[in-house]
Coordinates of N, CA and C in Angstrom, one line a residue:
M1 N 0.9 -1.2 0.0 CA 0.0 0.0 0.0 C 0.9 1.2 0.0
T2 N 0.6 2.1 -0.9 CA 1.4 3.3 -1.0 C 0.7 4.6 -0.4
E3 N -0.6 4.5 -0.3 CA -1.3 5.7 0.1 C -2.6 5.3 0.9
L4 N -2.8 6.0 2.0 CA -4.0 5.7 2.8 C -4.8 7.0 2.9
F5 N -6.1 7.0 2.6 CA -7.0 8.1 2.7 C -7.7 8.2 4.0
F6 N -7.8 9.4 4.6 CA -8.5 9.7 5.8 C -9.6 10.8 5.5
L7 N -10.8 10.5 6.0 CA -11.8 11.5 5.9 C -11.8 12.3 7.3
I8 N -11.6 13.6 7.2 CA -11.5 14.4 8.4 C -12.7 15.2 8.5
E9 N -13.4 15.2 9.7 CA -14.6 16.0 9.9 C -14.6 16.7 11.2
E10 N -15.3 17.8 11.3 CA -15.4 18.4 12.6 C -16.4 17.6 13.5
A11 N -16.1 17.4 14.7 CA -16.9 16.6 15.6 C -18.0 17.5 16.2
P12 N -19.2 17.0 16.3 CA -20.3 17.9 16.8 C -20.0 18.4 18.2
E13 N -19.3 17.7 19.0 CA -19.0 18.1 20.4 C -17.7 19.0 20.5
G14 N -17.1 19.2 19.3 CA -15.9 20.0 19.2 C -14.7 19.1 18.9
G15 N -13.7 19.7 18.3 CA -12.5 18.9 17.8 C -12.8 18.3 16.5
W16 N -11.9 17.3 16.1 CA -12.0 16.7 14.8 C -11.9 15.2 14.9
T17 N -12.5 14.5 13.9 CA -12.4 13.1 13.8 C -11.7 12.7 12.5
A18 N -11.1 11.5 12.5 CA -10.5 11.0 11.3 C -10.8 9.5 11.1
R19 N -11.3 9.2 9.9 CA -11.7 7.8 9.6 C -10.9 7.4 8.4
A20 N -10.2 6.3 8.5 CA -9.5 5.7 7.3 C -10.5 5.0 6.4
L21 N -10.3 5.3 5.1 CA -11.2 4.6 4.1 C -10.6 3.2 3.8
G22 N -11.4 2.2 4.0 CA -11.0 0.8 3.7 C -10.2 0.1 4.8
E23 N -10.0 0.8 5.9 CA -9.3 0.2 7.0 C -10.1 0.5 8.3
S24 N -9.9 -0.3 9.3 CA -10.6 -0.1 10.6 C -9.7 0.8 11.5
L25 N -9.6 2.1 11.1 CA -8.8 3.1 11.8 C -9.7 4.3 12.1
F26 N -9.7 4.7 13.3 CA -10.5 5.9 13.7 C -9.7 6.6 14.8
T27 N -9.6 7.9 14.8 CA -9.0 8.7 15.8 C -9.6 10.0 15.9
E28 N -9.3 10.8 16.9 CA -9.8 12.1 17.1 C -8.8 13.0 17.8
G29 N -9.0 14.3 17.7 CA -8.1 15.3 18.3 C -8.8 16.6 18.5
D30 N -8.3 17.4 19.5 CA -9.0 18.7 19.8 C -8.6 19.7 18.7
S31 N -7.5 19.6 18.1 CA -7.1 20.5 17.0 C -6.6 19.7 15.8
L32 N -6.5 20.4 14.7 CA -6.0 19.7 13.5 C -4.6 19.2 13.7
D33 N -3.7 19.9 14.4 CA -2.3 19.5 14.6 C -2.3 18.3 15.5
E34 N -3.1 18.3 16.6 CA -3.2 17.1 17.4 C -3.8 15.9 16.7
L35 N -4.7 16.1 15.8 CA -5.3 15.0 15.0 C -4.3 14.4 14.1
K36 N -3.5 15.2 13.5 CA -2.5 14.7 12.5 C -1.5 13.8 13.3
E37 N -1.1 14.2 14.5 CA -0.2 13.4 15.3 C -0.9 12.1 15.7
N38 N -2.1 12.1 16.0 CA -2.9 10.9 16.4 C -3.1 10.0 15.2
I39 N -3.2 10.6 14.0 CA -3.3 9.7 12.8 C -2.0 9.0 12.6
K40 N -0.9 9.7 12.7 CA 0.4 9.0 12.5 C 0.6 7.9 13.5
E41 N 0.2 8.2 14.8 CA 0.4 7.1 15.8 C -0.5 5.9 15.6
A42 N -1.8 6.2 15.1 CA -2.7 5.1 14.8 C -2.2 4.2 13.7
V43 N -1.7 4.9 12.7 CA -1.2 4.1 11.5 C 0.0 3.3 11.9
A44 N 0.9 3.9 12.7 CA 2.1 3.1 13.2 C 1.7 1.9 14.0
C45 N 0.6 2.0 14.8 CA 0.2 0.9 15.6 C -0.6 -0.2 14.8
H46 N -1.3 0.3 13.7 CA -2.1 -0.6 13.0 C -1.3 -1.5 11.9
F47 N -0.3 -0.9 11.3 CA 0.5 -1.6 10.3 C 1.9 -1.9 10.8
D48 N 2.4 -3.1 10.3 CA 3.8 -3.4 10.5 C 4.6 -2.6 9.5
D49 N 5.9 -2.6 9.6 CA 6.7 -1.8 8.8 C 6.6 -2.1 7.3
E50 N 6.4 -3.4 7.0 CA 6.3 -3.9 5.6 C 5.1 -3.4 4.9
N51 N 4.0 -3.2 5.6 CA 2.7 -2.9 5.0 C 2.3 -1.4 5.3
K52 N 3.1 -0.7 6.0 CA 2.7 0.7 6.3 C 2.7 1.6 5.1
P53 N 1.6 2.4 4.9 CA 1.5 3.2 3.7 C 2.6 4.3 3.7
K54 N 3.0 4.7 2.6 CA 4.1 5.7 2.4 C 3.5 7.1 2.6
L55 N 2.3 7.3 2.1 CA 1.6 8.6 2.2 C 0.3 8.5 2.9
L56 N -0.1 9.6 3.6 CA -1.4 9.7 4.2 C -2.1 10.9 3.6
R57 N -3.2 10.7 2.9 CA -3.9 11.8 2.3 C -5.1 12.1 3.2
L58 N -5.2 13.4 3.6 CA -6.3 13.9 4.5 C -7.3 14.7 3.7
H59 N -8.5 14.2 3.6 CA -9.6 14.9 3.0 C -10.4 15.6 4.1
I60 N -10.3 16.9 4.2 CA -10.9 17.7 5.3 C -12.3 18.2 4.8
V61 N -13.3 17.8 5.6 CA -14.7 18.3 5.3 C -15.1 19.2 6.4
K62 N -15.5 20.4 6.0 CA -15.9 21.4 7.0 C -17.3 22.0 6.5
D63 N -18.3 21.8 7.3 CA -19.6 22.4 7.0 C -19.6 23.8 7.5
E64 N -20.1 24.7 6.6 CA -20.2 26.1 6.9 C -21.6 26.6 6.4
L65 N -22.2 27.3 7.3 CA -23.6 27.8 6.9 C -23.5 29.3 6.7
L66 N -24.2 29.8 5.7 CA -24.3 31.2 5.4 C -25.7 31.6 5.5
T67 N -26.0 32.7 6.2 CA -27.4 33.2 6.2 C -27.5 34.3 5.2
L68 N -28.8 34.4 4.7 CA -29.1 35.4 3.6 C -30.0 36.5 4.2

């Protein structure tokens, strides 16, 4: 595996969540910087060195409302 995709979303209670697509990986963090470190840690724990992805692609989804 060369690349692993994560879907990043704002958590309703605050902070951020990350879910890997196609793998059983989920983590969260209070800030985006904390979340990125938690993602790296989760990937390191989930994969052995031979199967660890070389790239992590983060797709950040942020809902924003505009009033008219």
